[in-house]
Structure formats: C-alpha cells, structure tokens
Coordinates of C-alpha atoms in Angstrom, one line a residue:
M20 CA -2.2 9.9 -18.8
L21 CA -0.7 6.4 -18.7
R22 CA 0.7 4.2 -21.4
P23 CA 1.6 0.5 -20.9
D24 CA 5.3 0.9 -21.1
T25 CA 5.9 4.3 -19.5
F26 CA 4.3 7.2 -17.8
A27 CA 3.6 10.7 -19.2
P28 CA 6.3 13.2 -18.1
D29 CA 3.8 15.0 -15.8
T30 CA 2.8 11.9 -13.8
L31 CA 3.4 12.5 -10.1
A32 CA 3.1 9.3 -8.0
I33 CA 3.0 9.4 -4.2
V34 CA 4.2 6.2 -2.5
T35 CA 3.8 5.8 1.3
G36 CA 6.0 3.3 3.1
A37 CA 8.6 4.1 0.5
G38 CA 11.5 3.6 2.9
S39 CA 11.7 -0.1 2.5
G40 CA 10.0 -3.3 1.3
L41 CA 7.0 -3.1 -1.0
G42 CA 6.9 0.7 -1.1
N43 CA 10.5 1.1 -1.9
A44 CA 10.3 -1.5 -4.8
T45 CA 7.1 0.1 -6.1
A46 CA 8.7 3.6 -6.1
R47 CA 11.7 2.3 -7.9
R48 CA 9.6 0.7 -10.6
L49 CA 7.5 3.8 -11.1
A50 CA 10.6 6.0 -11.4
A51 CA 12.1 3.6 -13.9
M52 CA 8.9 4.1 -16.0
G53 CA 9.3 7.8 -16.0
A54 CA 7.0 8.9 -13.1
R55 CA 8.0 11.7 -10.8
L56 CA 7.9 10.7 -7.1
A57 CA 6.9 11.9 -3.7
L58 CA 8.0 9.5 -1.0
V59 CA 6.4 9.3 2.4
D60 CA 7.7 7.2 5.3
L61 CA 8.0 7.6 9.1
K62 CA 11.8 7.3 8.9
A63 CA 13.7 9.6 6.6
E64 CA 16.8 7.5 6.4
G65 CA 15.1 4.7 4.5
M66 CA 14.2 7.1 1.7
A67 CA 17.5 8.9 1.3
A68 CA 19.1 6.6 -1.2
L69 CA 16.0 6.4 -3.4
A70 CA 15.5 10.2 -3.3
G71 CA 19.1 10.7 -4.3
E72 CA 18.8 8.4 -7.2
T73 CA 15.5 9.6 -8.6
G74 CA 15.3 13.2 -7.5
A75 CA 12.1 12.4 -5.5
L76 CA 10.7 14.6 -2.8
A77 CA 11.1 12.6 0.4
L78 CA 8.9 13.5 3.4
A79 CA 9.2 11.9 6.9
C80 CA 5.6 11.6 8.2
D81 CA 3.4 9.4 10.3
V82 CA 0.7 8.5 7.7
A83 CA -2.0 8.3 10.5
D84 CA -1.3 11.7 11.9
G85 CA -3.9 14.0 10.4
P86 CA -2.2 17.5 10.8
A87 CA 1.3 16.1 9.9
S88 CA -0.1 14.4 6.8
Q89 CA -1.9 17.5 5.7
A90 CA 1.3 19.6 6.1
A91 CA 3.2 17.0 4.1
F92 CA 0.6 16.8 1.4
A93 CA 0.5 20.6 1.2
R94 CA 4.3 20.6 0.6
I95 CA 3.8 18.0 -2.2
L96 CA 1.2 20.2 -3.9
A97 CA 3.4 23.3 -3.5
E98 CA 6.6 21.7 -4.7
R99 CA 5.5 19.0 -7.2
G100 CA 1.9 19.6 -8.0
R101 CA -1.2 17.3 -7.9
P102 CA -0.6 13.5 -8.0
R103 CA -2.2 11.2 -10.5
V104 CA -1.1 8.1 -8.6
L105 CA -1.1 7.1 -5.0
V106 CA 0.3 3.7 -3.8
N107 CA -0.3 3.2 0.0
C108 CA 2.2 0.7 1.3
A109 CA 2.9 2.1 4.8
G110 CA 2.1 -0.5 7.5
I111 CA 3.1 -2.5 10.5
A112 CA 2.6 -6.1 11.5
P113 CA 3.4 -6.8 15.1
G114 CA 1.6 -9.7 16.8
A115 CA -1.1 -8.9 19.3
R116 CA -2.9 -11.5 21.4
I117 CA -6.4 -11.0 22.6
I118 CA -5.6 -12.7 25.9
E119 CA -2.1 -12.6 27.3
A120 CA -0.5 -14.4 30.2
D121 CA -1.3 -11.6 32.6
G122 CA -4.8 -10.7 31.3
P123 CA -6.4 -9.0 28.3
G124 CA -4.1 -7.8 25.6
P125 CA -3.5 -4.1 25.7
L126 CA -6.0 -2.0 23.9
E127 CA -3.2 0.3 22.9
A128 CA -1.6 -2.4 20.8
F129 CA -4.8 -3.0 18.8
E130 CA -5.3 0.8 18.4
R131 CA -1.7 1.3 17.1
I132 CA -2.0 -1.5 14.5
V133 CA -5.4 -0.3 13.2
R134 CA -4.3 3.3 13.3
V135 CA -1.3 2.8 11.0
N136 CA -2.7 0.2 8.6
L137 CA -6.2 1.4 8.2
F138 CA -6.4 5.0 9.4
G139 CA -3.1 5.8 7.6
T140 CA -4.4 4.3 4.4
Y141 CA -7.7 6.2 4.5
N142 CA -6.0 9.4 5.5
W143 CA -3.7 9.5 2.4
L144 CA -6.5 8.2 0.2
R145 CA -8.8 11.1 1.1
L146 CA -6.0 13.7 0.7
A147 CA -4.9 12.3 -2.7
A148 CA -8.5 11.9 -4.0
C149 CA -9.4 15.5 -3.2
A150 CA -6.3 16.7 -5.2
M151 CA -6.8 14.2 -8.0
A152 CA -10.4 15.3 -8.6
Q153 CA -9.0 18.6 -9.8
N154 CA -6.7 17.1 -12.4
P155 CA -7.6 17.4 -16.1
P156 CA -9.0 14.1 -17.3
D157 CA -7.3 11.9 -19.8
A158 CA -8.9 10.6 -23.0
E159 CA -11.1 8.2 -21.0
G160 CA -12.0 10.7 -18.3
Q161 CA -9.5 9.4 -15.8
R162 CA -8.0 11.8 -13.3
G163 CA -6.1 9.4 -10.9
V164 CA -5.5 5.9 -9.5
I165 CA -5.2 4.8 -5.9
V166 CA -3.7 1.4 -5.0
N167 CA -3.9 0.3 -1.4
T168 CA -2.2 -2.6 0.4
A169 CA -4.4 -5.2 2.1
S170 CA -3.2 -8.7 3.0
V171 CA -4.2 -12.3 2.8
A172 CA -4.6 -11.9 6.6
A173 CA -7.7 -9.9 5.8
F174 CA -9.3 -13.2 4.8
E175 CA -7.4 -15.8 6.8
G176 CA -5.8 -14.1 9.8
Q177 CA -3.8 -16.3 12.0
I178 CA -3.8 -16.6 15.8
G179 CA -2.1 -13.4 17.1
Q180 CA -3.2 -11.4 14.0
A181 CA -6.6 -10.2 15.2
A182 CA -5.6 -6.6 15.1
Y183 CA -3.6 -6.9 11.9
A184 CA -6.4 -8.9 10.2
A185 CA -9.0 -6.4 11.3
A186 CA -7.0 -3.5 9.9
K187 CA -6.3 -5.1 6.6
G188 CA -9.9 -6.3 6.4
G189 CA -10.8 -2.7 6.7
V190 CA -8.5 -1.8 3.8
A191 CA -10.1 -4.6 1.7
S192 CA -13.6 -3.5 2.6
L193 CA -12.8 0.2 1.9
T194 CA -11.9 -0.6 -1.8
L195 CA -15.3 -1.0 -3.4
P196 CA -17.2 1.8 -1.7
A197 CA -14.2 4.2 -2.3
A198 CA -14.2 3.1 -6.0
R199 CA -17.9 3.7 -6.3
E200 CA -17.8 7.1 -4.6
L201 CA -14.7 8.4 -6.6
A202 CA -15.9 7.1 -10.0
R203 CA -17.7 10.3 -10.7
H204 CA -14.4 12.1 -10.3
G205 CA -12.6 9.8 -12.7
I206 CA -10.5 8.1 -10.0
R207 CA -10.0 4.4 -9.7
V208 CA -9.3 2.5 -6.5
A209 CA -8.0 -1.0 -6.1
A210 CA -6.0 -3.0 -3.5
I211 CA -3.4 -5.7 -3.5
A212 CA -3.6 -8.5 -0.9
P213 CA -0.1 -9.9 -0.7
G214 CA 0.8 -13.2 0.9
L215 CA 4.3 -13.8 2.3
F216 CA 6.8 -11.4 0.8
G217 CA 10.5 -10.9 1.5
T218 CA 10.3 -7.5 3.3
P219 CA 11.8 -6.3 6.6
M220 CA 8.3 -6.5 8.1
V221 CA 8.0 -10.2 7.3
E222 CA 11.7 -10.9 8.0
A223 CA 11.1 -9.6 11.5
M224 CA 8.8 -12.6 12.2
A225 CA 10.3 -15.6 14.0
D226 CA 12.1 -18.0 11.7
E227 CA 9.8 -20.9 12.6
V228 CA 6.7 -18.8 11.7
Q229 CA 8.2 -18.0 8.3
A230 CA 9.1 -21.6 7.7
R231 CA 5.6 -22.8 8.6
V232 CA 4.0 -20.4 6.1
R233 CA 6.5 -21.2 3.3
D234 CA 5.6 -24.9 3.7
I235 CA 2.0 -24.3 2.8
I236 CA 2.6 -22.1 -0.3
P237 CA 1.5 -24.1 -3.3
F238 CA 3.7 -22.6 -6.1
P239 CA 6.2 -21.0 -6.3
Q240 CA 7.1 -22.2 -2.9
R241 CA 9.0 -19.1 -1.8
P242 CA 8.3 -15.6 -0.4
G243 CA 7.3 -13.1 -3.0
R244 CA 9.8 -10.6 -4.2
P245 CA 9.0 -6.9 -3.6
D246 CA 9.3 -6.1 -7.3
E247 CA 6.6 -8.6 -8.0
F248 CA 4.3 -6.5 -5.9
A249 CA 5.5 -3.5 -7.7
R250 CA 4.7 -5.1 -11.1
M251 CA 1.1 -5.7 -9.9
A252 CA 0.8 -2.2 -8.7
V253 CA 1.9 -0.9 -12.1
E254 CA -0.6 -3.3 -13.9
I255 CA -3.4 -1.8 -11.8
I256 CA -2.3 1.7 -12.6
T257 CA -2.0 1.1 -16.3
N258 CA -5.0 -1.1 -16.9
P259 CA -8.1 1.1 -16.8
M260 CA -10.5 -1.9 -16.3
V261 CA -9.1 -2.6 -12.8
N262 CA -11.4 -0.8 -10.4
G263 CA -13.0 -1.7 -7.0
A264 CA -11.1 -5.0 -6.8
V265 CA -8.9 -6.6 -4.1
L266 CA -6.3 -8.7 -6.0
R267 CA -4.6 -11.5 -4.1
L268 CA -0.9 -11.9 -4.8
D269 CA 0.0 -15.0 -2.8
A270 CA 1.1 -17.9 -5.0
G271 CA -2.0 -19.7 -4.0
L272 CA -1.3 -19.4 -0.2
R273 CA -4.2 -20.0 2.2
M274 CA -3.2 -19.2 5.7
Q275 CA -3.7 -21.8 8.5
A276 CA -4.8 -20.9 12.0
R277 CA -1.2 -20.9 13.2

C-alpha cells in the first residue's frame, strides 16, 4: 500500500482540519507524495485553494456532528472510495477557566472544547475504521492507518487549559485501546502530541503567552513549522512499526503551570 517515498495511486487520505495549520500542511505533503485527498473542515473557504491545486474533494462539516459527518463520509465513499489513511487535525484551543470572576466557568465552554477535540476525533476514527476494515490488505496485512492529534497539554496542561487538556488527554488515552481493537482488521492507530506550532490556533494566543512558552523551549527555540508536523504524520503512515504510540513533537518543551 505505502512506499517510503510515495503513495500507491489508489491511496485515498482523509484529512480533517484541512483548512489551515497542521491539517493543511499535512494534506499538502500527502498530495505531493501522490495520495488522493478528501478534505474536511468546518469552513469551506479554508480548503478552496488546496482543493483547486490538488483536485481534492473538499467537504464543509462539523467533525463532532454525527449525522453531518456520516453524510460527508458517505459522499467520500460514493465519490472517491474507501480511505486507507485518516489524519485527524480538526481542533480548537480557547482558554476556559474553572472559576471565573463572576462564578463557575460555563459548562458549555468545557463541553464545546471536548466535543470538537475528542468527540470529533473519535467520530471520524470510527467512520474511517469501519470503511478501512473492508479494504484489501497489503503484503503485511495492513488495511489502513489513522493518525490523531493530541497535544503536550495532555500531559502538562497549563492554567486555563483544563478543558483542552482533558480533551487532548482523551485523544492520547484513546490511542492504545483503539490500536489494540483495530489490529485484527489490519489498521494501525497512533497520535502526535505537538508542542508550540506556528498555526492560526496558536497565533490567536496572546503575544505574552506565546513568548513565555518560546522561552522554555530547549532546542530549537522556536515554534514548530506545520510541515514538520506533516513529516511526522507521513513517517507514522509509512513506517509499519508505529502503532499504539503517542509521539511528542515539541523540541523538548515541558509546559509550565502558566
């Protein structure tokens, strides 16, 4: 199915969160290596240029919406066939305090962050896995690969990141049991836990917050580049021994409390 330098012509890869940041960079790298693409993002405009350049199928969809996702996935199957690769990059990272100035933090904020980052990841994992299980196996019996996006916040969440850390911790904890369950179908599951990366989501953080984090990155002392995430995703996809693992991609960063 997969070779180190390129993908077989029939390889369909789904990338969620493809409209910007890590998802966009990953989709571009996959396309450059010959994969066919299905792009998923809440906002269609972010995918337009990439779809035009690559001929990808672009679908505007809330990844955590069950019926909408099933409809989008059905369209992928009908128009492009079954995927062999899924890279889940869709996510949000707003701050959400447990206690705010006027009382308890709103439950709705916690629910929204967990819904997009964790429910959305699981939702597309389950849809893709069910389809991948029907693929013909390659020479090693592999039928598909799923790469999810966790975060270093799963392990060292900062003040104001309780909801985000809980959601990304869920993604990290999902990795091994999903890999174990899907092994009998020839499907591998792994996750990347990025540190500070130069994406719109990170750039929306206050400048002083970004500066504090940059100061504690050992080396290289800079935000990661989205294509560096994409390269790690490709390594997971093409290396058959990567399974059930959460791989940190953080230049040695260990987050402080604030």
